[in-house]
Amino acid sequence: TTPLSELIDTVPPLSVAKCEDRRPIHFVTHSMGGVIMRGHLARHEIDGLGRLVLLAPPNKGSELVDTMKQIPGYDWVNGPAGGALSTDIDSIPNTISDADAEYGVIAGNLSLNPLYSSFIPGDDDGKVSVESTKFAAMTDHITLYVSHTLIMNSEDVTEQVVAFLRTGQSTRQNEG
């Protein structure tokens, strides 16, 4: 029930507050969380910011949202934030001015939902196309054979997250 623009301003400070005086502060996000962090950093500075890993982020919006938001009840189920993740040129993901930060992106190319994937061009994770995860300010990008919903459960993903947080780059080539 909360608009995406409000989440951008309110969610990251809650996480930072839990870090007390620990620096650097690294972030690992999933899906919309990546858009929230990018949007927050475009508006606000975080003292002691480290690196960010964005898992399956709809950085250019989601083609699935474009299709699904036309179905009655979509907004009721997904709220205003979900509808804001379209690929429209004026959508929030496409209008964020990226802050100077180290962003690693991990995309998936395993879909567990052929119906959803039929609405998404190219390789996808069942919700977001690999192409939509990319954005100009990213410093590293890798595609792994994982699905959108389960990406955070993959040992391969965990290894790449740790590698990026430690060194600023993933340790292996794209697969799938």
C-alpha angles and dihedrals in degrees: 000000000000120000116241092240089059093047089053091060100038112034103058095051089056089057094044091051089059091057093067107187098339113127141221098039112207123192131209113187137180127219111311089016089073091055089047092053094045090049093047093050090050088059104029141031122232114211110233096011113181127183129318128218115196115199115205094336119181090224092161093032127261125283087207090061089052089058100036098047088068091064115093111253096026093116091047092055099037102029126218093299093059092051091051091067096079123130091243112136090240096046118120095253090053097047101049115120102217121232122226101269140126107262122184116189126201115192128186129221101188114100121195091185116062091183093058091043090056087068094049121076119227126352115350144165095232094274110034131034117237088237091055091057091064125090136168099255097052114116097195135020131184133172118212132183096259136115127245096246097045101034093111092055095061119106089209090056092047090052091051093047091053092046093052094046090051101040110011094247141072118251102227145042126261116279138191 
